[in-house]
Tab-separated table of C-alpha atoms and ligand atoms in Angstrom:
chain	number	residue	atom	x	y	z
A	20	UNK	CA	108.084	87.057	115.227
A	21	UNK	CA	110.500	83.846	115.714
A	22	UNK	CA	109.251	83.332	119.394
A	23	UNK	CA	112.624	83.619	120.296
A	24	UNK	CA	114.421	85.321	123.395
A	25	UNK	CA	117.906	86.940	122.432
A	26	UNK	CA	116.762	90.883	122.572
A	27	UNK	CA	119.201	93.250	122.392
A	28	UNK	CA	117.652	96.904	123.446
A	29	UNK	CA	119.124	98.739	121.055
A	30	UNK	CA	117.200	102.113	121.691
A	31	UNK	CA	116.024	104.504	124.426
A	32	UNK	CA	113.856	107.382	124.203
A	33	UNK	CA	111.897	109.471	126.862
A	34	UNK	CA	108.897	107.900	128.272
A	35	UNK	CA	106.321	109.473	126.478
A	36	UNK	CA	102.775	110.041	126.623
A	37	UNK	CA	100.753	108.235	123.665
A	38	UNK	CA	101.454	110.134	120.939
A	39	UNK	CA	98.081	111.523	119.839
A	40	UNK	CA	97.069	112.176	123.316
A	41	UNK	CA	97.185	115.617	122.748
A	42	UNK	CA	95.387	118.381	125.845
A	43	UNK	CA	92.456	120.306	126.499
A	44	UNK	CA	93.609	123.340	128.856
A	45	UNK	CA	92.074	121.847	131.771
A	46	UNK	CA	94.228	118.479	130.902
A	47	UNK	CA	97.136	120.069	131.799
A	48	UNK	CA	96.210	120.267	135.401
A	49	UNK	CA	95.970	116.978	135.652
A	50	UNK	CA	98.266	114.301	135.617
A	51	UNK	CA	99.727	112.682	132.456
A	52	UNK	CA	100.568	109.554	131.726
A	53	UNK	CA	103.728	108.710	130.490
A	54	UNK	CA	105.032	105.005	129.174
A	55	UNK	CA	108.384	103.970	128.195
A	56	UNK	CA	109.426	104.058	124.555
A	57	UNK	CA	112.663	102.019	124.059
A	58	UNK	CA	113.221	99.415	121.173
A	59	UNK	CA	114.311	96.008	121.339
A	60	UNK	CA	116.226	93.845	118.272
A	61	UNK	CA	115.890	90.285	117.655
A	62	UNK	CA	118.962	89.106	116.705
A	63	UNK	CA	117.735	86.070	115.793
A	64	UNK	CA	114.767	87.165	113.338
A	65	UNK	CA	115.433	91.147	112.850
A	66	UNK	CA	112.647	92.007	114.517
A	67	UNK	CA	112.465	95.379	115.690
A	68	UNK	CA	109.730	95.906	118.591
A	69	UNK	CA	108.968	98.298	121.508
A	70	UNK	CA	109.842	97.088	125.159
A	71	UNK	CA	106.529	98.130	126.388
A	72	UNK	CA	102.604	97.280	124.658
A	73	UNK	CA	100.592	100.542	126.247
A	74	UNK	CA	96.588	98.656	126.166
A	75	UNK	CA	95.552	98.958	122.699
A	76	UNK	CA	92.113	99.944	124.544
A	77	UNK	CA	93.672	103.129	125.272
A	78	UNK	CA	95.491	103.515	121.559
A	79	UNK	CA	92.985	102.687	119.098
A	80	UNK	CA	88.959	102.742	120.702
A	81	UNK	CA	89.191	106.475	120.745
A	82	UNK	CA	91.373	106.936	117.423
A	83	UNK	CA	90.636	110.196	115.731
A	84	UNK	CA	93.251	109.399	113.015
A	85	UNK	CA	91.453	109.551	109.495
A	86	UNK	CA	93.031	108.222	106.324
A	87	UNK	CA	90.525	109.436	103.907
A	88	UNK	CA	91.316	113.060	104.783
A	89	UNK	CA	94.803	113.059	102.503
A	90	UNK	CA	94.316	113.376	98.997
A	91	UNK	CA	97.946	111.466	98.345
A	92	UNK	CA	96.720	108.516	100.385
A	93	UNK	CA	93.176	108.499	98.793
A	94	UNK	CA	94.737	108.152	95.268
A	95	UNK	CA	96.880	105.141	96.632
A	96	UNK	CA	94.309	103.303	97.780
A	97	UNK	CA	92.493	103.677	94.627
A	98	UNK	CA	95.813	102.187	93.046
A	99	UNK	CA	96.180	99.846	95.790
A	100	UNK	CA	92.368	98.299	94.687
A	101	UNK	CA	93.313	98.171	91.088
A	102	UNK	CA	95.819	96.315	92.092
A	103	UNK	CA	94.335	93.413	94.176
A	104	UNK	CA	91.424	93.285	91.295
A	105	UNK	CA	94.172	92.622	88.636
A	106	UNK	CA	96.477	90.236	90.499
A	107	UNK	CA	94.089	87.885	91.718
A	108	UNK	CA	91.101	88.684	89.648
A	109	UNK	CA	88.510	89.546	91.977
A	110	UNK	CA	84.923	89.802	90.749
A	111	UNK	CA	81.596	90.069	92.112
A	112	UNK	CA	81.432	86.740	94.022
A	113	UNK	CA	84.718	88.252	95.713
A	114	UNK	CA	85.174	88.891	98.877
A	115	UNK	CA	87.994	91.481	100.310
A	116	UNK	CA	87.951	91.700	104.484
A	117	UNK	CA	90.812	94.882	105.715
A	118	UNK	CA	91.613	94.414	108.842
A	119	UNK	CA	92.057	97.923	110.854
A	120	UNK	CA	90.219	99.453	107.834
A	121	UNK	CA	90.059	102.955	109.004
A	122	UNK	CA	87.037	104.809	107.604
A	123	UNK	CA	86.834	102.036	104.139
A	124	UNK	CA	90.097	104.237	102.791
A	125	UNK	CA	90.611	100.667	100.734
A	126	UNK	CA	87.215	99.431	100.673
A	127	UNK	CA	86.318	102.558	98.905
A	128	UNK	CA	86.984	101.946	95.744
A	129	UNK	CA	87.042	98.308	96.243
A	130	UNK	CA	83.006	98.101	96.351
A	131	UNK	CA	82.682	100.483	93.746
A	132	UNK	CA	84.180	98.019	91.386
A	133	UNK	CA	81.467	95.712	92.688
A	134	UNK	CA	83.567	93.442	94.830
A	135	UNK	CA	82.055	92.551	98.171
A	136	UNK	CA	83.834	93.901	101.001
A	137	UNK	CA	83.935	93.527	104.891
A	138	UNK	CA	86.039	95.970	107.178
A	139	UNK	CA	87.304	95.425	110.714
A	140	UNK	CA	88.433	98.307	112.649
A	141	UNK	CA	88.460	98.885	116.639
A	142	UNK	CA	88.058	102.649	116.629
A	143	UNK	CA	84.302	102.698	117.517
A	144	UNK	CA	83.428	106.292	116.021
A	145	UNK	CA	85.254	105.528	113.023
A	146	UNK	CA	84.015	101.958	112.482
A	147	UNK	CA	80.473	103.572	112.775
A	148	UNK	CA	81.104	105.971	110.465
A	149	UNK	CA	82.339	104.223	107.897
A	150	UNK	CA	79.311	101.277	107.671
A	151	UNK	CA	76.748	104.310	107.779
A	152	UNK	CA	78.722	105.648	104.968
A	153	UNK	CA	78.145	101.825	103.228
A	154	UNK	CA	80.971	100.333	104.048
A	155	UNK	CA	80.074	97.577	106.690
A	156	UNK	CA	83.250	97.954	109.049
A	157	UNK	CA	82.572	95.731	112.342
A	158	UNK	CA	83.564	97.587	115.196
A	159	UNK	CA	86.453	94.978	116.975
A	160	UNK	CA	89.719	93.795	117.731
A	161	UNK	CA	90.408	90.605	115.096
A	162	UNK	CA	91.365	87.052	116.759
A	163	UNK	CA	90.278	83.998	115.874
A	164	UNK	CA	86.688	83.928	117.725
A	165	UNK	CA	85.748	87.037	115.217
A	166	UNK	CA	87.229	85.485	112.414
A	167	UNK	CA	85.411	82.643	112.899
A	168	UNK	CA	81.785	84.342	113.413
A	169	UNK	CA	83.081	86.279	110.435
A	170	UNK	CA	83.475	83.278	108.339
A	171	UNK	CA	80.168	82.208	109.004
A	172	UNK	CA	78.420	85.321	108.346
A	173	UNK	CA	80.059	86.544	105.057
A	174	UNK	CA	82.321	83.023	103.764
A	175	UNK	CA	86.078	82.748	103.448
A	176	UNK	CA	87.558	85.759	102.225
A	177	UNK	CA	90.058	86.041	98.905
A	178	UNK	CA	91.722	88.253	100.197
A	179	UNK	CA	92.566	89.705	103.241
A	180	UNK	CA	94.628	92.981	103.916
A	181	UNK	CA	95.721	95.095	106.585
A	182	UNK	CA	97.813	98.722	105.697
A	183	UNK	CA	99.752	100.357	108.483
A	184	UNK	CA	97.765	98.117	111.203
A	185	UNK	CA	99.283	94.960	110.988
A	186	UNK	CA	103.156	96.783	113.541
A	187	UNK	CA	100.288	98.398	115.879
A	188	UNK	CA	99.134	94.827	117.106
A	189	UNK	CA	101.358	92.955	119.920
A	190	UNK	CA	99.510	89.364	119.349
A	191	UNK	CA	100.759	88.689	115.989
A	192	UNK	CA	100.490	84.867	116.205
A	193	UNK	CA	96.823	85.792	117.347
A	194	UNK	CA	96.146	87.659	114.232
A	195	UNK	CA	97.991	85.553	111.610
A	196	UNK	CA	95.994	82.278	112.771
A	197	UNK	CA	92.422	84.658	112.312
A	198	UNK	CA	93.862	85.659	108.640
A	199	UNK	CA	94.231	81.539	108.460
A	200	UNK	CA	90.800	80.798	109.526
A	201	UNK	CA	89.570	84.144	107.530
A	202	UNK	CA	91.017	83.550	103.731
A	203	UNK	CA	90.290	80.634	101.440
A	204	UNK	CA	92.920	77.950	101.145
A	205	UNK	CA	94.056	79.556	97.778
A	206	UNK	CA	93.423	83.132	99.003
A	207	UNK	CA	96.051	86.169	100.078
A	208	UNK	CA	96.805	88.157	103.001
A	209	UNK	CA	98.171	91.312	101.848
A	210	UNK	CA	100.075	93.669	104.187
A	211	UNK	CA	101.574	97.344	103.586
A	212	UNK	CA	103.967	98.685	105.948
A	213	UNK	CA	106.340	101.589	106.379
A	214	UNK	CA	109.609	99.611	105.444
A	215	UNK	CA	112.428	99.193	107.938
A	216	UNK	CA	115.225	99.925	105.473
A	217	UNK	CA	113.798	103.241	104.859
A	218	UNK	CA	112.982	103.632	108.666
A	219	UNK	CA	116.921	103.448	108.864
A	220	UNK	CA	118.220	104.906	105.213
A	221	UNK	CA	115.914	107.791	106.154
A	222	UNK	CA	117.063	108.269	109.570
A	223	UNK	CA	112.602	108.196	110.626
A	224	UNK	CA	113.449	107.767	114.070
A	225	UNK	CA	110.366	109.556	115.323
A	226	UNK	CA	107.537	107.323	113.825
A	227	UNK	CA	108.660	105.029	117.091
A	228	UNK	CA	105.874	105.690	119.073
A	229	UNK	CA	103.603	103.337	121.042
A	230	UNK	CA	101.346	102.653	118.509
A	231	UNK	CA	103.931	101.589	116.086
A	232	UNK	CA	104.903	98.103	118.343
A	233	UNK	CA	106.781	96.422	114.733
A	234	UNK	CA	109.249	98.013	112.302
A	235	UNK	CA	108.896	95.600	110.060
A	236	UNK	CA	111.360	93.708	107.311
A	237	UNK	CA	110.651	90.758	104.805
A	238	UNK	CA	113.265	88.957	107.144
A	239	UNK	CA	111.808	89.136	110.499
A	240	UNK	CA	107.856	89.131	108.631
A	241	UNK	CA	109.139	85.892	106.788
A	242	UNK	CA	110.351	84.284	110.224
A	243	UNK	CA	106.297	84.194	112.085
A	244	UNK	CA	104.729	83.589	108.667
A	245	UNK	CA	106.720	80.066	108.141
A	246	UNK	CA	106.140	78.995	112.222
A	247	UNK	CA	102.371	79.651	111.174
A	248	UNK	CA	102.271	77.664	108.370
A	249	UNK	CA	102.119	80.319	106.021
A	250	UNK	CA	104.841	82.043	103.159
A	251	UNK	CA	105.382	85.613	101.541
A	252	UNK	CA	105.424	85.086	97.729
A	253	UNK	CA	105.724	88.935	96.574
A	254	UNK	CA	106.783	91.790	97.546
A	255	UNK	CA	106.916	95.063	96.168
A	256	UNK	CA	108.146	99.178	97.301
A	257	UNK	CA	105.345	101.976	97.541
A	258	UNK	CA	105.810	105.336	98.735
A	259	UNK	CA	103.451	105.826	101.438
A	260	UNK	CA	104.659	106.932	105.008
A	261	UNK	CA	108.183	108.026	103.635
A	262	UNK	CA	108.634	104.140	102.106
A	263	UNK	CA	106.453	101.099	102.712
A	264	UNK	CA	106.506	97.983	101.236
A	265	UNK	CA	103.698	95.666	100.235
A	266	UNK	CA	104.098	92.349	100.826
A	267	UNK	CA	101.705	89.095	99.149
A	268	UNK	CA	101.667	85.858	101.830
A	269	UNK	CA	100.172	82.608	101.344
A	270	UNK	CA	98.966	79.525	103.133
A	271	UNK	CA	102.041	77.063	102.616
A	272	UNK	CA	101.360	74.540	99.367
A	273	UNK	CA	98.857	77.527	97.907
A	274	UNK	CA	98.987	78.212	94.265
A	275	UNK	CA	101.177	81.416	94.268
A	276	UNK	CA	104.551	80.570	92.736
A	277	UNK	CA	107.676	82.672	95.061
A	278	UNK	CA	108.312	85.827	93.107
A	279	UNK	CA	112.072	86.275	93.144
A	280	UNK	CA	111.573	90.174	94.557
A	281	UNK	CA	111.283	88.000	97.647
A	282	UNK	CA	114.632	87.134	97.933
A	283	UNK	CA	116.108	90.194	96.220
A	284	UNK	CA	114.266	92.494	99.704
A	285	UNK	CA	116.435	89.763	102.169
A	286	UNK	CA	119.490	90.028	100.458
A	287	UNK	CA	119.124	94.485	100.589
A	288	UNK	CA	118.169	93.898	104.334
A	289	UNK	CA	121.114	91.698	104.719
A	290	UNK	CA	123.942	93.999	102.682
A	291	UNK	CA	122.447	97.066	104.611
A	292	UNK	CA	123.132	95.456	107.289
A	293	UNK	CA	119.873	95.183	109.050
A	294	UNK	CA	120.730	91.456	110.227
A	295	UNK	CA	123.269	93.425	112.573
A	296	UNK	CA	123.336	95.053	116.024
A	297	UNK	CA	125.509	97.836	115.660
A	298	UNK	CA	123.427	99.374	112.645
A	299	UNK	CA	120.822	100.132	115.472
A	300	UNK	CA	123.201	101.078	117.622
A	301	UNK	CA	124.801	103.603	115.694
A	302	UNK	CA	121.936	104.432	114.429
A	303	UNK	CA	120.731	105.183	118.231
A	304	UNK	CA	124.399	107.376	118.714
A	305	UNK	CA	123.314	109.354	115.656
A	306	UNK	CA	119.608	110.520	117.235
A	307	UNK	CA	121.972	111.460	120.317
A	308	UNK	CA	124.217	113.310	118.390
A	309	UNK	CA	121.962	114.734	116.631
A	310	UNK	CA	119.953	116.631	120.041
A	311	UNK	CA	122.876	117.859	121.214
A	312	UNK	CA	123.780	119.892	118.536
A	313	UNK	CA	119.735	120.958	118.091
A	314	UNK	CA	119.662	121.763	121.928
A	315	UNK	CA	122.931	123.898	121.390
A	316	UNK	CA	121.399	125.230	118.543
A	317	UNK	CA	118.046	126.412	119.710
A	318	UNK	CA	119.268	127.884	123.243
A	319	UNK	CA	121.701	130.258	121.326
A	320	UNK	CA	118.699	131.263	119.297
A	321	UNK	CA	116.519	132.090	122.464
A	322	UNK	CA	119.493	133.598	124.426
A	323	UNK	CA	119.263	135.867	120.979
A	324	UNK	CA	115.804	136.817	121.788
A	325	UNK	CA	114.577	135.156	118.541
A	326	UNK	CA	111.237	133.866	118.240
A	327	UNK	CA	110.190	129.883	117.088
A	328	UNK	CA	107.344	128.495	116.319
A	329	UNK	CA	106.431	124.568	115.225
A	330	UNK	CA	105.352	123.730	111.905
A	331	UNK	CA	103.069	120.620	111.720
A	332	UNK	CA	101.899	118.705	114.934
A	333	UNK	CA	102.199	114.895	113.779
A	334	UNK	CA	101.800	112.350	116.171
A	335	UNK	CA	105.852	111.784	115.380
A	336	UNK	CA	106.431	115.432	115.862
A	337	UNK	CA	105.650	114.451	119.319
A	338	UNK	CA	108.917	111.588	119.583
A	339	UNK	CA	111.179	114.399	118.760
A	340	UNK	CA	109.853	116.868	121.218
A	341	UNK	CA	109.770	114.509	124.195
A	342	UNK	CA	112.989	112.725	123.375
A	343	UNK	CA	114.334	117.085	122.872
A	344	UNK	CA	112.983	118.310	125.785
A	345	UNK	CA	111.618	120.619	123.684
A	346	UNK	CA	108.435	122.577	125.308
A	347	UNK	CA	106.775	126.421	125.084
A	348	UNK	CA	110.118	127.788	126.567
A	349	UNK	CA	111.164	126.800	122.919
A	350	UNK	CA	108.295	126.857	120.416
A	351	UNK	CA	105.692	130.051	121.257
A	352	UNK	CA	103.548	127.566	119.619
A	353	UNK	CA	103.004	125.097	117.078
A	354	UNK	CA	100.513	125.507	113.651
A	355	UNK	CA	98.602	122.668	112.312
A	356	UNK	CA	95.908	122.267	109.492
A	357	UNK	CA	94.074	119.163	111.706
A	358	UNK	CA	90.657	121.586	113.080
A	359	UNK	CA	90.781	118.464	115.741
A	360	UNK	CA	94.329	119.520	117.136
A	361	UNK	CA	93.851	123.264	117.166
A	362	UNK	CA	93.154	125.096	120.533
A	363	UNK	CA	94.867	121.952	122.213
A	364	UNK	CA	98.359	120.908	124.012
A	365	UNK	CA	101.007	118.924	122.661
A	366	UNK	CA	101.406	115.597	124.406
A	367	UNK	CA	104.207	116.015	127.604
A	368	UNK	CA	105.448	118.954	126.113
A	369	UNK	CA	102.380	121.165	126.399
A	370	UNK	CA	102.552	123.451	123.533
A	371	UNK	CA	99.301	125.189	122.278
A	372	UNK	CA	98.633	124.649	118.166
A	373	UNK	CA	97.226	127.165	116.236
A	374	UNK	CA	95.406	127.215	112.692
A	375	UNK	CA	98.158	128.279	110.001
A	376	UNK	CA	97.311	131.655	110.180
A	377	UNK	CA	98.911	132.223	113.038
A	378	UNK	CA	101.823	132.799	111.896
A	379	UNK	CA	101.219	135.513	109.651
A	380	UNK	CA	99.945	137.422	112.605
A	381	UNK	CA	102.711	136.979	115.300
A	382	UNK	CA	105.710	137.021	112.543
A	383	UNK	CA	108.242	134.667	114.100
A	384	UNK	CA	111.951	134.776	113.312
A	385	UNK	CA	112.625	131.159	113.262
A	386	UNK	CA	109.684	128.250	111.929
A	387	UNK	CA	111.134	124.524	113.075
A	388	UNK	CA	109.625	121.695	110.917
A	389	UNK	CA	108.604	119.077	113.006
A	390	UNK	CA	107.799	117.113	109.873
A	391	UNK	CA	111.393	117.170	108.764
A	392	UNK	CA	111.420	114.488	106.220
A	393	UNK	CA	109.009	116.895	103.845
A	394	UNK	CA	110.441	120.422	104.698
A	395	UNK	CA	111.121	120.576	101.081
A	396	UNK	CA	107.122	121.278	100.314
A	397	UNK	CA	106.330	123.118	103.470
A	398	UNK	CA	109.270	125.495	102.470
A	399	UNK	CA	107.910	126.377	98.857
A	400	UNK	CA	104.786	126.493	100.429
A	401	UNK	CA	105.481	129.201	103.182
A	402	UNK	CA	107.524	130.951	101.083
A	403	UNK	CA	104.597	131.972	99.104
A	404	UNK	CA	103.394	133.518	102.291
A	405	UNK	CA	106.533	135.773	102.046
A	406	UNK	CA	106.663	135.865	106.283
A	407	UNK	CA	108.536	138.515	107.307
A	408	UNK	CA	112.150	137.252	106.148
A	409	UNK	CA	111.235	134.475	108.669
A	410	UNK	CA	113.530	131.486	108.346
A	411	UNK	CA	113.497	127.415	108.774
A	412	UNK	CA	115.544	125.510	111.089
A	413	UNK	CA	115.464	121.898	109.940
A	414	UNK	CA	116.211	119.280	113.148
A	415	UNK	CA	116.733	116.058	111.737
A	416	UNK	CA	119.477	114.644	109.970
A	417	UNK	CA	121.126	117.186	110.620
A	418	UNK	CA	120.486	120.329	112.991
A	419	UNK	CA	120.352	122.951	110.153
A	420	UNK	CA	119.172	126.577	109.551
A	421	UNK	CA	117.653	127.422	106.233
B	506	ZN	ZN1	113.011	86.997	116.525
């Protein structure tokens, strides 16, 4: 972010296989690959970043990721368009380019209030699908030479945005100078983010994982947008991905006055100490903690004879059960709702996942809930399936059986 060169590594997990590289049966014969997943901190900008870029070829030409398929995120985006339109008064001459657009998730709703929209997305299948569906996604990677074939296609845009894309690209200064050449001198570049200070408040250690290169703050976000020329003017909290902010930049000199939310996000980065080493380090002491006492926890439980099985098989699910060492001698198996993910391995860990049902026919003793941060729901929800007196064992915080 600030181009500069005092990293700190501040934490280690396992190397890991990419995250949604999950197995067919014969895949498991076969060799895996495995890159490192430690985290750096910039202690001159905040910047949080991986060690290691795995090729973004690899990561995102063959995403199968959807948005579209979650209601929650669906109604956001609808929100998210209403939005933009209000703001900055978009109309029909508008034009609204998303960059890493999914399948039009955004654009949705944005062309059906008559605004014209462009997507960019590098996922091939999706990128197809979502311009037969009407929404004209072009199937790249964004630097400057498309942004400037773009520009002469469709015009300068008034806005450009990119949601939960913007920490999975490692040539930032690449894509800020393309959203330079892309928007109007008076237009915005909107970005939405899961939020560092909930990263750390919330303890989300597992969404590191290669994709995610950034975990991004207004501090170290503010520090490449001022080398390039450009300035954040508004910011604002949503609660996508467990907390993600939404932040409003600017070419320098452009209308937009600074928003004092601006300053009031640095100065809650600052007192929560996120301008600080040792928050990430103790932070790092914590996730250590925390698998021994998990490791104890489970191995009693087997030694018991108990059965577990995995609930939800998230491509962070995956962090925890590398960085656990947690594999079939542990989970029987793991139940998803994804149709893509059933009748395949986890990633390293090589567990099969089943449809829900599942469980309901092998009756396990013990369900752990990979997706921790909402065991809450997934509790009242398998509780209605009354499962055999079955209980929950919670990893993160805190190691817990419920
Ligand atoms: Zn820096």
């Amino acid at each position: 972010m600030c181009k500069g060169r005092s990293l700190k590594r501040i934490i280690s997990l396992s190397p890991t296989p990419p995250a949604n590289a999950f197995l067919t049966k014969t895949d498991l014969k076969k060799n895996e690959s495995f890159f490192p997943l430690q985290v750096n901190f910039c202690i001159d900008c905040g910047q949080l970043q991986l060690t290691h870029v795995v090729s973004p070829e690899l990561l995102f030409r063959n995403y199968v990721y959807v948005s579209s398929t979650s209601a929650v995120f669906v109604t956001h985006f609808e929100e998210y368009a209403g939005d933009l339109i209000k703001r900055f008064k978009l109309n029909k001459k508008s034009l609204v380019v998303d960059i890493g657009s999914n399948d039009g998730i955004l654009l949705r709703p944005l062309k059906k209030a008559g605004i014209k929209i462009l997507g960019v997305d590098p996922a091939i299948k999706i990128a197809k699908k979502a311009t037969n569906s009407g929404l004209q996604t072009l199937p790249f990677f964004l630097n400057t030479k498309v942004a400037k074939n773009i520009v002469d296609k469709f015009g300068q845009a008034d806005v450009v945005t990119a949601n939960n894309a913007f920490a999975h690209i490692h040539d930032l200064d690449e894509i800020i100078e393309s959203v330079k050449i892309l928007t109007k001198d008076d237009g915005v570049f909107v970005i939405e983010f899961p939020y560092l200070i909930d990263f750390i408040k919330k303890n989300l250690f597992d969404t590191i994982y290669h994709e995610h290169l950034s975990y991004l703050s207004v501090r170290s976000l503010s520090a490449i947008f001022k080398r390039l020329n450009m300035e954040i003017f508004d910011a604002k909290k949503v609660s996508s991905h467990g907390g993600s902010l939404r932040i409003y930049g600017k070419k320098m000199g452009a209308k937009y006055k600074v928003k004092k939310a601006v300053q009031k996000f640095l100065d809650e980065e600052k007192n929560l100490g996120l301008n600080e080493t040792k928050t990430y380090l103790d932070f790092a002491k914590a996730i250590k903690n925390n698998r021994r006492e998990l490791t104890v926890l489970l191995k009693k439980l087997k030694s018991q004879g108990k059965t577990i099985v995995g609930y939800g098989a998230p491509a962070k699910g995956n962090t925890l059960l590398n960085f656990y060492k947690i594999g079939p001698q542990i989970l029987d198996y793991i139940v998803d709702d994804s149709a893509y993910k059933q009748g395949l391995y986890t990633p390293g860990t090589h567990i099969p996942v089943f449809p829900f049902n599942k469980i309901s026919e092998t009756k396990p003793d013990y369900i752990f809930i990979l997706a921790w941060n909402f065991a809450n729901p997934i509790m009242d929800k398998l509780s209605s399936f009354k499962i055999n007196g079955g209980r929950f064992i919670i990893p993160v915080p805190k190691a817990k059986i419920i």
